Short mmCIF file of N, CA, C and O in Angstrom, two decimals:
data_model
loop_
_atom_site.label_atom_id
_atom_site.label_comp_id
_atom_site.label_asym_id
_atom_site.label_seq_id
_atom_site.Cartn_x
_atom_site.Cartn_y
_atom_site.Cartn_z
N MET A 1 8.11 -100.73 46.05
CA MET A 1 6.97 -100.40 46.34
C MET A 1 5.81 -101.09 45.69
O MET A 1 6.07 -101.50 44.57
N SER A 2 4.76 -101.25 46.30
CA SER A 2 3.76 -102.24 45.83
C SER A 2 2.85 -101.23 44.83
O SER A 2 2.66 -100.19 44.72
N ASP A 3 2.55 -102.04 43.59
CA ASP A 3 2.03 -101.33 42.64
C ASP A 3 0.42 -101.36 42.64
O ASP A 3 -0.52 -100.63 41.97
N SER A 4 -0.20 -102.23 43.65
CA SER A 4 -1.54 -102.26 44.01
C SER A 4 -1.95 -102.67 45.51
O SER A 4 -0.74 -103.13 46.02
N CYS A 5 -3.14 -102.43 45.62
CA CYS A 5 -3.46 -102.73 47.11
C CYS A 5 -4.39 -103.89 47.15
O CYS A 5 -5.22 -103.98 46.26
N SER A 6 -4.50 -104.56 48.09
CA SER A 6 -5.33 -105.63 48.25
C SER A 6 -6.75 -104.87 48.61
O SER A 6 -6.83 -103.95 49.27
N ALA A 7 -7.69 -105.61 48.22
CA ALA A 7 -8.97 -105.05 48.30
C ALA A 7 -9.49 -105.08 49.87
O ALA A 7 -10.42 -104.61 50.35
N SER A 8 -8.54 -106.07 50.59
CA SER A 8 -8.82 -106.30 51.94
C SER A 8 -8.27 -105.05 53.02
O SER A 8 -8.66 -104.94 54.17
N ARG A 9 -7.79 -104.39 52.47
CA ARG A 9 -6.97 -103.29 53.33
C ARG A 9 -6.73 -101.99 52.46
O ARG A 9 -6.52 -101.90 51.30
N ALA A 10 -6.53 -100.99 53.40
CA ALA A 10 -6.45 -99.73 52.57
C ALA A 10 -4.74 -99.36 52.41
O ALA A 10 -3.82 -100.10 52.96
N PRO A 11 -4.46 -98.75 51.38
CA PRO A 11 -2.99 -98.54 51.09
C PRO A 11 -2.27 -97.91 52.25
O PRO A 11 -2.93 -97.11 53.03
N ARG A 12 -1.08 -98.35 52.55
CA ARG A 12 -0.40 -97.85 53.71
C ARG A 12 0.44 -96.60 53.33
O ARG A 12 0.93 -96.33 52.36
N GLY A 13 0.45 -95.60 54.22
CA GLY A 13 1.02 -94.35 54.20
C GLY A 13 2.40 -94.65 53.82
O GLY A 13 3.20 -95.07 54.59
N GLY A 14 2.83 -93.95 52.71
CA GLY A 14 4.22 -93.88 52.64
C GLY A 14 4.81 -95.04 51.69
O GLY A 14 5.88 -95.27 51.41
N VAL A 15 3.99 -96.24 51.57
CA VAL A 15 4.29 -97.45 51.04
C VAL A 15 3.43 -97.71 49.71
O VAL A 15 4.08 -98.14 48.66
N ASP A 16 2.22 -97.82 49.92
CA ASP A 16 1.29 -98.09 48.75
C ASP A 16 0.63 -96.85 48.11
O ASP A 16 0.39 -96.11 48.76
N PRO A 17 0.82 -97.00 46.81
CA PRO A 17 0.27 -96.01 45.93
C PRO A 17 -1.32 -95.88 46.06
O PRO A 17 -1.86 -96.84 46.14
N ILE A 18 -1.94 -94.72 46.09
CA ILE A 18 -3.16 -94.56 45.92
C ILE A 18 -3.66 -94.12 44.38
O ILE A 18 -3.57 -93.10 43.94
N ARG A 19 -3.83 -95.21 43.46
CA ARG A 19 -3.89 -95.15 42.20
C ARG A 19 -5.49 -95.10 41.77
O ARG A 19 -5.71 -94.62 40.54
N THR A 20 -6.30 -95.48 42.56
CA THR A 20 -7.75 -95.52 42.05
C THR A 20 -8.69 -94.92 43.15
O THR A 20 -8.35 -94.74 44.10
N GLU A 21 -9.78 -94.75 42.67
CA GLU A 21 -11.05 -94.02 43.50
C GLU A 21 -11.27 -95.16 44.73
O GLU A 21 -11.32 -94.54 45.98
N ALA A 22 -11.28 -96.34 44.39
CA ALA A 22 -11.28 -97.49 45.50
C ALA A 22 -10.15 -97.45 46.63
O ALA A 22 -10.44 -97.45 48.05
N ASP A 23 -9.15 -97.01 46.22
CA ASP A 23 -7.87 -96.91 46.94
C ASP A 23 -8.06 -95.77 47.94
O ASP A 23 -7.99 -95.65 49.17
N ALA A 24 -8.43 -94.53 47.32
CA ALA A 24 -8.73 -93.39 48.05
C ALA A 24 -9.97 -93.52 49.18
O ALA A 24 -9.69 -93.12 50.15
N LEU A 25 -10.92 -94.15 48.69
CA LEU A 25 -12.01 -94.24 49.63
C LEU A 25 -11.78 -95.15 50.76
O LEU A 25 -12.23 -95.10 51.88
N ALA A 26 -10.75 -96.17 50.40
CA ALA A 26 -10.29 -97.12 51.68
C ALA A 26 -9.60 -96.30 52.49
O ALA A 26 -9.88 -96.46 53.82
N VAL A 27 -8.76 -95.42 52.16
CA VAL A 27 -8.10 -94.50 53.01
C VAL A 27 -8.97 -93.63 53.93
O VAL A 27 -8.85 -93.56 55.25
N LEU A 28 -9.84 -93.04 53.18
CA LEU A 28 -10.83 -92.12 53.71
C LEU A 28 -11.72 -92.72 54.78
O LEU A 28 -12.12 -92.29 55.88
N ALA A 29 -11.94 -94.17 54.39
CA ALA A 29 -12.95 -94.79 55.37
C ALA A 29 -12.24 -95.14 56.75
O ALA A 29 -12.84 -95.37 57.82
N LEU A 30 -10.82 -94.95 56.83
CA LEU A 30 -10.05 -95.24 58.15
C LEU A 30 -10.39 -94.06 59.17
O LEU A 30 -10.39 -94.31 60.25
N GLY A 31 -10.85 -92.94 58.63
CA GLY A 31 -11.06 -91.81 59.59
C GLY A 31 -12.12 -90.94 58.79
O GLY A 31 -12.09 -89.67 58.75
N ALA A 32 -13.01 -91.62 58.22
CA ALA A 32 -14.23 -90.96 57.41
C ALA A 32 -14.77 -89.72 58.28
O ALA A 32 -15.08 -89.76 59.45
N PRO A 33 -14.91 -88.68 57.53
CA PRO A 33 -15.47 -87.41 58.12
C PRO A 33 -16.72 -87.60 58.41
O PRO A 33 -17.61 -88.26 57.61
N TYR A 34 -17.32 -87.17 59.50
CA TYR A 34 -18.70 -87.42 59.74
C TYR A 34 -19.73 -86.12 60.01
O TYR A 34 -20.70 -86.10 59.71
N GLY A 35 -18.86 -85.15 60.41
CA GLY A 35 -19.55 -83.78 60.42
C GLY A 35 -19.22 -82.89 59.23
O GLY A 35 -18.96 -83.62 58.36
N HIS A 36 -19.28 -81.75 59.62
CA HIS A 36 -18.97 -80.93 58.66
C HIS A 36 -17.54 -80.69 58.51
O HIS A 36 -16.75 -79.72 58.99
N ASP A 37 -16.72 -81.65 57.75
CA ASP A 37 -15.31 -81.84 57.92
C ASP A 37 -14.84 -81.74 56.45
O ASP A 37 -15.35 -82.20 55.42
N THR A 38 -13.39 -81.51 56.15
CA THR A 38 -12.76 -81.64 54.90
C THR A 38 -11.40 -82.10 55.18
O THR A 38 -10.73 -81.89 56.07
N VAL A 39 -11.05 -83.14 54.51
CA VAL A 39 -9.95 -84.05 54.55
C VAL A 39 -9.00 -83.72 53.26
O VAL A 39 -9.57 -83.77 52.19
N GLY A 40 -7.76 -83.55 53.47
CA GLY A 40 -6.82 -83.40 52.52
C GLY A 40 -5.75 -84.47 52.51
O GLY A 40 -5.15 -84.55 53.57
N ILE A 41 -5.51 -85.18 51.57
CA ILE A 41 -4.51 -86.21 51.61
C ILE A 41 -3.29 -85.96 50.45
O ILE A 41 -3.51 -85.78 49.33
N VAL A 42 -2.35 -85.52 50.97
CA VAL A 42 -1.17 -85.24 50.16
C VAL A 42 -0.38 -86.39 49.59
O VAL A 42 0.05 -87.24 50.36
N LEU A 43 -0.20 -86.38 48.30
CA LEU A 43 0.41 -87.59 47.63
C LEU A 43 2.03 -87.19 47.22
O LEU A 43 2.03 -86.09 46.73
N ASP A 44 2.88 -88.03 47.00
CA ASP A 44 4.21 -87.78 46.57
C ASP A 44 4.08 -88.30 45.02
O ASP A 44 3.02 -88.51 44.50
N ASP A 45 5.33 -88.34 44.43
CA ASP A 45 5.42 -88.51 42.92
C ASP A 45 4.93 -89.98 42.63
O ASP A 45 4.80 -90.39 41.39
N GLU A 46 4.85 -90.88 43.54
CA GLU A 46 4.47 -92.47 43.25
C GLU A 46 2.96 -92.57 43.73
O GLU A 46 2.40 -93.57 43.56
N ARG A 47 2.27 -91.32 44.00
CA ARG A 47 1.06 -91.35 44.52
C ARG A 47 0.57 -92.04 45.82
O ARG A 47 -0.44 -92.45 46.13
N CYS A 48 1.87 -91.98 46.57
CA CYS A 48 1.71 -92.63 47.87
C CYS A 48 1.11 -91.37 48.88
O CYS A 48 1.64 -90.33 48.71
N GLY A 49 0.25 -91.59 49.85
CA GLY A 49 -0.12 -90.58 50.87
C GLY A 49 0.89 -90.45 51.91
O GLY A 49 1.37 -91.40 52.26
N HIS A 50 1.43 -89.30 52.38
CA HIS A 50 2.10 -89.13 53.42
C HIS A 50 1.74 -88.13 54.28
O HIS A 50 1.94 -88.27 55.59
N THR A 51 0.74 -87.29 54.04
CA THR A 51 0.14 -86.34 55.08
C THR A 51 -1.37 -86.49 54.91
O THR A 51 -1.78 -86.28 53.81
N ILE A 52 -2.06 -86.39 55.98
CA ILE A 52 -3.37 -86.39 55.72
C ILE A 52 -3.74 -85.10 56.75
O ILE A 52 -3.49 -85.17 57.96
N HIS A 53 -4.62 -84.23 56.37
CA HIS A 53 -5.08 -83.09 57.20
C HIS A 53 -6.61 -83.30 57.37
O HIS A 53 -7.25 -83.31 56.28
N VAL A 54 -7.20 -83.17 58.56
CA VAL A 54 -8.46 -83.12 58.79
C VAL A 54 -8.94 -81.88 59.39
O VAL A 54 -8.34 -81.45 60.40
N VAL A 55 -9.61 -81.18 58.70
CA VAL A 55 -10.28 -79.89 59.24
C VAL A 55 -11.79 -80.07 59.50
O VAL A 55 -12.57 -80.23 58.71
N THR A 56 -12.00 -79.78 60.71
CA THR A 56 -13.50 -79.83 61.11
C THR A 56 -14.13 -78.42 60.93
O THR A 56 -13.41 -77.25 60.89
N GLY A 57 -15.45 -78.50 61.02
CA GLY A 57 -16.30 -77.23 60.96
C GLY A 57 -16.26 -76.60 59.58
O GLY A 57 -16.34 -75.30 59.71
N THR A 58 -16.02 -77.20 58.68
CA THR A 58 -16.05 -76.72 57.08
C THR A 58 -17.44 -76.48 56.81
O THR A 58 -17.70 -77.20 55.50
N THR A 59 -18.41 -75.83 57.29
CA THR A 59 -19.74 -75.69 56.80
C THR A 59 -19.76 -74.61 55.63
O THR A 59 -20.48 -74.71 54.75
N ASP A 60 -18.87 -73.59 55.53
CA ASP A 60 -18.85 -72.85 54.31
C ASP A 60 -18.12 -73.61 53.31
O ASP A 60 -17.15 -73.99 53.32
N PRO A 61 -18.88 -73.66 51.97
CA PRO A 61 -18.32 -74.34 50.91
C PRO A 61 -16.87 -73.93 50.52
O PRO A 61 -15.98 -74.64 50.10
N ASP A 62 -16.64 -72.74 50.61
CA ASP A 62 -15.41 -72.03 50.34
C ASP A 62 -14.33 -72.39 51.08
O ASP A 62 -13.09 -72.06 50.89
N ALA A 63 -14.71 -73.19 52.32
CA ALA A 63 -13.52 -73.66 53.05
C ALA A 63 -12.61 -74.51 52.41
O ALA A 63 -11.57 -74.49 52.82
N VAL A 64 -13.00 -75.13 51.22
CA VAL A 64 -12.16 -76.14 50.73
C VAL A 64 -10.97 -75.25 50.18
O VAL A 64 -9.79 -75.68 50.28
N PHE A 65 -10.84 -73.87 50.01
CA PHE A 65 -9.74 -73.40 49.61
C PHE A 65 -8.77 -73.23 50.94
O PHE A 65 -7.45 -73.22 50.50
N ARG A 66 -9.21 -72.96 51.87
CA ARG A 66 -8.37 -72.75 53.15
C ARG A 66 -7.76 -73.99 53.38
O ARG A 66 -6.62 -74.19 53.75
N VAL A 67 -8.50 -75.32 53.24
CA VAL A 67 -8.03 -76.74 53.50
C VAL A 67 -6.86 -76.91 52.33
O VAL A 67 -5.60 -77.32 52.96
N ILE A 68 -7.01 -76.50 51.01
CA ILE A 68 -6.02 -76.59 50.23
C ILE A 68 -4.72 -75.86 50.62
O ILE A 68 -3.56 -76.29 50.61
N GLU A 69 -4.85 -74.62 51.07
CA GLU A 69 -3.73 -73.70 51.42
C GLU A 69 -3.21 -74.39 52.50
O GLU A 69 -1.77 -74.38 52.48
N LEU A 70 -3.80 -74.96 53.52
CA LEU A 70 -3.25 -75.60 54.64
C LEU A 70 -2.57 -76.79 54.09
O LEU A 70 -1.31 -77.11 54.55
N CYS A 71 -3.00 -77.70 53.18
CA CYS A 71 -2.32 -78.81 52.82
C CYS A 71 -0.98 -78.38 51.92
O CYS A 71 -0.19 -79.18 52.23
N LEU A 72 -1.24 -77.51 51.17
CA LEU A 72 0.04 -77.18 50.40
C LEU A 72 1.15 -76.40 51.10
O LEU A 72 2.23 -76.50 50.73
N GLY A 73 0.72 -75.82 52.16
CA GLY A 73 1.76 -74.91 53.05
C GLY A 73 2.29 -75.68 54.11
O GLY A 73 3.45 -75.37 54.56
N ALA A 74 1.73 -76.83 54.44
CA ALA A 74 2.35 -77.53 55.61
C ALA A 74 2.79 -79.05 55.08
O ALA A 74 2.97 -79.97 56.05
N THR A 75 3.24 -79.25 54.01
CA THR A 75 3.32 -80.57 53.44
C THR A 75 4.91 -80.65 53.14
O THR A 75 5.64 -79.74 53.11
N MET A 76 5.13 -81.96 52.62
CA MET A 76 6.66 -82.04 52.39
C MET A 76 6.79 -81.40 50.97
O MET A 76 5.87 -81.06 50.05
N PRO A 77 8.12 -81.03 50.67
CA PRO A 77 8.45 -80.23 49.56
C PRO A 77 8.17 -80.97 48.23
O PRO A 77 8.20 -80.53 47.10
N ASP A 78 8.23 -82.30 48.26
CA ASP A 78 7.89 -83.24 47.05
C ASP A 78 6.58 -83.54 46.71
O ASP A 78 6.32 -84.56 46.17
N ALA A 79 5.52 -82.84 47.22
CA ALA A 79 4.23 -83.09 47.09
C ALA A 79 3.96 -82.99 45.54
O ALA A 79 4.34 -82.07 45.00
N HIS A 80 3.09 -83.91 45.10
CA HIS A 80 2.72 -83.94 43.71
C HIS A 80 1.35 -84.01 43.43
O HIS A 80 0.83 -83.70 42.16
N GLY A 81 0.55 -84.37 44.40
CA GLY A 81 -0.96 -84.60 44.17
C GLY A 81 -1.65 -84.34 45.57
O GLY A 81 -1.08 -84.32 46.50
N LEU A 82 -3.03 -84.05 45.38
CA LEU A 82 -3.92 -83.79 46.33
C LEU A 82 -5.27 -84.46 46.17
O LEU A 82 -5.80 -84.40 45.13
N LEU A 83 -5.62 -85.17 47.16
CA LEU A 83 -7.06 -85.65 47.33
C LEU A 83 -7.87 -84.93 48.37
O LEU A 83 -7.23 -84.59 49.47
N LEU A 84 -9.10 -84.65 47.93
CA LEU A 84 -9.86 -83.88 48.85
C LEU A 84 -11.18 -84.44 49.21
O LEU A 84 -11.56 -85.31 48.20
N ALA A 85 -11.66 -84.63 50.34
CA ALA A 85 -12.97 -85.04 50.57
C ALA A 85 -13.70 -84.19 51.67
O ALA A 85 -13.11 -83.68 52.62
N SER A 86 -15.04 -83.73 51.34
CA SER A 86 -15.71 -82.86 52.03
C SER A 86 -17.04 -83.73 52.46
O SER A 86 -17.64 -84.11 51.60
N SER A 87 -17.35 -83.47 53.80
CA SER A 87 -18.54 -84.08 54.27
C SER A 87 -19.62 -82.88 54.54
O SER A 87 -19.40 -82.01 55.13
N ARG A 88 -20.67 -83.20 54.00
CA ARG A 88 -21.83 -82.29 54.01
C ARG A 88 -23.14 -83.02 54.31
O ARG A 88 -23.88 -83.47 53.58
N PRO A 89 -23.15 -83.20 55.62
CA PRO A 89 -24.26 -84.09 56.20
C PRO A 89 -25.69 -83.32 55.76
O PRO A 89 -25.84 -82.27 55.99
N GLY A 90 -26.43 -84.23 55.03
CA GLY A 90 -27.75 -83.73 54.79
C GLY A 90 -27.65 -82.82 53.51
O GLY A 90 -28.81 -82.31 53.26
N GLY A 91 -26.61 -82.92 52.83
CA GLY A 91 -26.41 -82.11 51.73
C GLY A 91 -25.59 -82.95 50.73
O GLY A 91 -25.95 -83.98 50.53
N GLY A 92 -24.73 -82.17 49.75
CA GLY A 92 -24.02 -82.63 48.97
C GLY A 92 -23.53 -81.66 47.94
O GLY A 92 -23.31 -80.60 48.54
N VAL A 93 -23.24 -82.05 46.85
CA VAL A 93 -22.60 -80.98 45.80
C VAL A 93 -23.64 -80.02 45.49
O VAL A 93 -24.95 -80.28 45.42
N VAL A 94 -23.14 -78.88 45.45
CA VAL A 94 -23.99 -77.68 45.06
C VAL A 94 -23.59 -77.25 43.77
O VAL A 94 -22.51 -77.44 43.18
N PRO A 95 -24.49 -76.44 42.81
CA PRO A 95 -23.92 -76.11 41.53
C PRO A 95 -22.77 -75.30 41.41
O PRO A 95 -22.07 -75.23 40.58
N SER A 96 -22.47 -74.28 42.51
CA SER A 96 -21.31 -73.52 42.58
C SER A 96 -20.17 -74.43 42.59
O SER A 96 -19.00 -73.82 42.55
N ASP A 97 -20.19 -75.63 43.13
CA ASP A 97 -18.94 -76.32 43.21
C ASP A 97 -18.25 -76.55 42.05
O ASP A 97 -17.03 -76.89 41.94
N ARG A 98 -19.02 -76.35 40.76
CA ARG A 98 -18.31 -76.46 39.53
C ARG A 98 -17.18 -75.49 39.57
O ARG A 98 -16.03 -75.86 39.11
N PHE A 99 -17.60 -74.29 39.94
CA PHE A 99 -16.45 -73.28 39.92
C PHE A 99 -15.45 -73.38 41.07
O PHE A 99 -14.24 -73.14 40.89
N ARG A 100 -15.82 -73.89 42.04
CA ARG A 100 -15.01 -74.23 43.17
C ARG A 100 -13.87 -75.36 42.73
O ARG A 100 -12.62 -75.14 43.01
N TRP A 101 -14.43 -76.11 41.92
CA TRP A 101 -13.41 -77.40 41.45
C TRP A 101 -12.28 -76.82 40.44
O TRP A 101 -11.28 -76.90 40.72
N VAL A 102 -12.92 -75.93 39.43
CA VAL A 102 -11.94 -75.22 38.78
C VAL A 102 -10.93 -74.11 39.45
O VAL A 102 -9.71 -74.39 39.24
N GLU A 103 -11.27 -73.47 40.38
CA GLU A 103 -10.52 -72.68 41.11
C GLU A 103 -9.57 -73.52 41.99
O GLU A 103 -8.30 -73.24 42.11
N ALA A 104 -10.15 -74.67 42.65
CA ALA A 104 -9.26 -75.48 43.41
C ALA A 104 -8.24 -76.02 42.60
O ALA A 104 -7.08 -76.32 43.06
N ALA A 105 -8.57 -76.55 41.32
CA ALA A 105 -7.57 -77.17 40.37
C ALA A 105 -6.44 -76.20 40.12
O ALA A 105 -5.14 -76.50 40.03
N MET A 106 -6.73 -74.74 39.88
CA MET A 106 -5.80 -73.99 39.52
C MET A 106 -4.95 -73.51 40.85
O MET A 106 -3.71 -73.26 40.60
N GLN A 107 -5.48 -73.53 42.15
CA GLN A 107 -4.65 -73.35 43.29
C GLN A 107 -3.58 -74.31 43.17
O GLN A 107 -2.60 -74.07 43.69
N CYS A 108 -4.13 -75.68 43.04
CA CYS A 108 -3.09 -76.71 43.17
C CYS A 108 -2.14 -76.64 41.95
O CYS A 108 -0.78 -76.71 42.17
N ASP A 109 -2.59 -76.32 40.75
CA ASP A 109 -1.65 -76.19 39.73
C ASP A 109 -0.56 -75.33 40.10
O ASP A 109 0.61 -75.41 39.51
N ASP A 110 -1.02 -73.95 40.48
CA ASP A 110 -0.10 -73.03 40.78
C ASP A 110 0.90 -73.43 41.55
O ASP A 110 2.22 -72.80 41.73
N ALA A 111 0.76 -74.32 42.65
CA ALA A 111 1.66 -74.91 43.48
C ALA A 111 2.34 -76.03 42.91
O ALA A 111 3.49 -76.75 43.78
N GLY A 112 2.19 -76.35 41.83
CA GLY A 112 2.99 -77.58 41.11
C GLY A 112 2.31 -78.88 41.42
O GLY A 112 3.04 -79.93 41.51
N VAL A 113 1.09 -78.94 41.86
CA VAL A 113 0.52 -80.27 42.43
C VAL A 113 -0.94 -80.43 41.87
O VAL A 113 -1.46 -79.44 41.50
N GLU A 114 -1.11 -81.61 41.46
CA GLU A 114 -2.26 -81.87 40.76
C GLU A 114 -3.54 -82.27 41.68
O GLU A 114 -3.44 -83.10 42.75
N LEU A 115 -4.59 -81.58 41.64
CA LEU A 115 -5.73 -82.01 42.27
C LEU A 115 -6.35 -83.28 41.86
O LEU A 115 -6.91 -83.18 40.64
N VAL A 116 -6.23 -84.26 42.28
CA VAL A 116 -6.68 -85.55 41.66
C VAL A 116 -7.94 -85.85 41.81
O VAL A 116 -8.72 -86.30 40.83
N GLU A 117 -8.66 -85.58 42.89
CA GLU A 117 -10.30 -85.79 43.19
C GLU A 117 -10.58 -84.82 44.46
O GLU A 117 -9.91 -84.78 45.29
N TRP A 118 -11.81 -84.60 44.17
CA TRP A 118 -12.36 -83.94 45.31
C TRP A 118 -13.82 -84.71 45.47
O TRP A 118 -14.68 -84.58 44.70
N PHE A 119 -14.00 -85.60 46.77
CA PHE A 119 -15.09 -86.37 46.90
C PHE A 119 -16.09 -85.23 47.78
O PHE A 119 -15.53 -84.66 48.70
N VAL A 120 -17.30 -85.39 47.74
CA VAL A 120 -18.38 -84.65 48.54
C VAL A 120 -19.18 -85.77 48.90
O VAL A 120 -19.97 -86.43 48.15
N PHE A 121 -19.18 -85.93 50.30
CA PHE A 121 -20.14 -86.83 50.89
C PHE A 121 -21.34 -86.27 51.41
O PHE A 121 -21.05 -85.37 52.21
N GLY A 122 -22.38 -86.58 51.08
CA GLY A 122 -23.88 -86.14 51.42
C GLY A 122 -24.72 -87.35 51.51
O GLY A 122 -24.48 -88.27 52.34
N SER A 123 -25.51 -87.25 50.66
CA SER A 123 -26.53 -88.41 50.72
C SER A 123 -25.90 -89.79 49.79
O SER A 123 -26.34 -90.75 49.92
N GLY A 124 -24.86 -89.27 49.31
CA GLY A 124 -23.99 -90.24 48.56
C GLY A 124 -22.65 -89.74 48.28
O GLY A 124 -22.20 -88.84 49.02
N ILE A 125 -21.71 -90.19 47.19
CA ILE A 125 -20.44 -89.62 46.88
C ILE A 125 -20.73 -88.89 45.51
O ILE A 125 -21.26 -89.44 44.66
N GLU A 126 -20.36 -87.55 45.60
CA GLU A 126 -20.48 -86.85 44.42
C GLU A 126 -19.13 -86.12 44.00
O GLU A 126 -18.19 -86.16 44.98
N TYR A 127 -19.00 -85.62 42.92
CA TYR A 127 -17.68 -85.23 42.30
C TYR A 127 -17.90 -83.79 41.76
O TYR A 127 -18.57 -83.71 40.39
N PRO A 128 -17.42 -82.69 42.25
CA PRO A 128 -17.55 -81.61 41.66
C PRO A 128 -16.71 -81.42 40.35
O PRO A 128 -17.39 -80.70 39.30
N ARG A 129 -15.89 -82.22 40.15
CA ARG A 129 -15.20 -82.08 38.65
C ARG A 129 -16.11 -82.47 37.70
O ARG A 129 -16.02 -81.95 36.47
N GLU A 130 -17.13 -83.51 37.95
CA GLU A 130 -18.11 -83.84 36.89
C GLU A 130 -19.01 -82.54 36.36
O GLU A 130 -19.38 -82.43 35.38
N LEU A 131 -19.25 -81.90 37.48
CA LEU A 131 -20.13 -80.53 37.17
C LEU A 131 -19.44 -79.62 36.17
O LEU A 131 -19.90 -78.74 35.40
N ALA A 132 -17.87 -79.57 36.33
CA ALA A 132 -17.04 -78.87 35.55
C ALA A 132 -16.90 -79.44 34.31
O ALA A 132 -16.09 -78.99 33.17
N GLY A 133 -17.28 -80.71 34.05
CA GLY A 133 -16.94 -81.40 32.78
C GLY A 133 -15.54 -81.98 32.71
O GLY A 133 -15.17 -82.32 31.59
N ASP A 134 -15.07 -82.05 33.64
CA ASP A 134 -13.56 -82.56 33.79
C ASP A 134 -13.58 -84.02 33.98
O ASP A 134 -14.42 -84.67 34.64
N PRO A 135 -12.75 -85.01 33.25
CA PRO A 135 -12.81 -86.41 33.29
C PRO A 135 -11.96 -86.70 34.49
O PRO A 135 -11.30 -85.90 35.09
N PRO A 136 -12.20 -88.11 34.86
CA PRO A 136 -11.47 -88.43 36.13
C PRO A 136 -9.84 -88.39 35.89
O PRO A 136 -9.38 -88.31 34.78
N ARG A 137 -9.09 -88.37 36.99
CA ARG A 137 -7.56 -88.08 36.94
C ARG A 137 -6.91 -89.09 37.70
O ARG A 137 -5.91 -88.84 38.10
N TRP A 138 -7.48 -90.33 37.35
CA TRP A 138 -6.83 -91.40 38.02
C TRP A 138 -5.90 -92.32 37.39
O TRP A 138 -5.27 -93.23 37.55
N ASN A 139 -5.51 -91.64 36.29
CA ASN A 139 -4.46 -92.37 35.50
C ASN A 139 -3.22 -92.33 36.35
O ASN A 139 -2.79 -91.31 37.06
N PRO A 140 -2.30 -93.44 36.20
CA PRO A 140 -1.08 -93.50 37.10
C PRO A 140 -0.18 -92.61 36.55
O PRO A 140 -0.04 -92.25 35.31
N TRP A 141 0.67 -91.98 37.43
CA TRP A 141 1.74 -91.15 37.06
C TRP A 141 3.00 -91.91 36.41
O TRP A 141 3.44 -92.86 36.72
#
């Protein structure tokens, strides 16, 4: 397996690990959410993406929990990580996302899966984990 991916292409599913924010953003750019959508990318123990779930119409900020449930319930048994991305056109992170991050991380932990990152796309890219005071989780497994 490749330990890094070229800057000119996104990591390949099941082949290249998603080890950095840039890797994750490259994968998300392939099918970037443009409406009120939430994307979940399920990662294996090498941090390779195997399953991508795109849920449209996620206008309620709490929809992220249903997306996590979908990702964890419909994925391979050896899932180890999860990346989330929510598109909020004309918006962005809201203060209550701090609590959503904590709850989402616990929801994943309870399933034995690490919530690696949750991107919120609005006027830019924001990270609810920063509101919670959590450090980035991009360290390699």
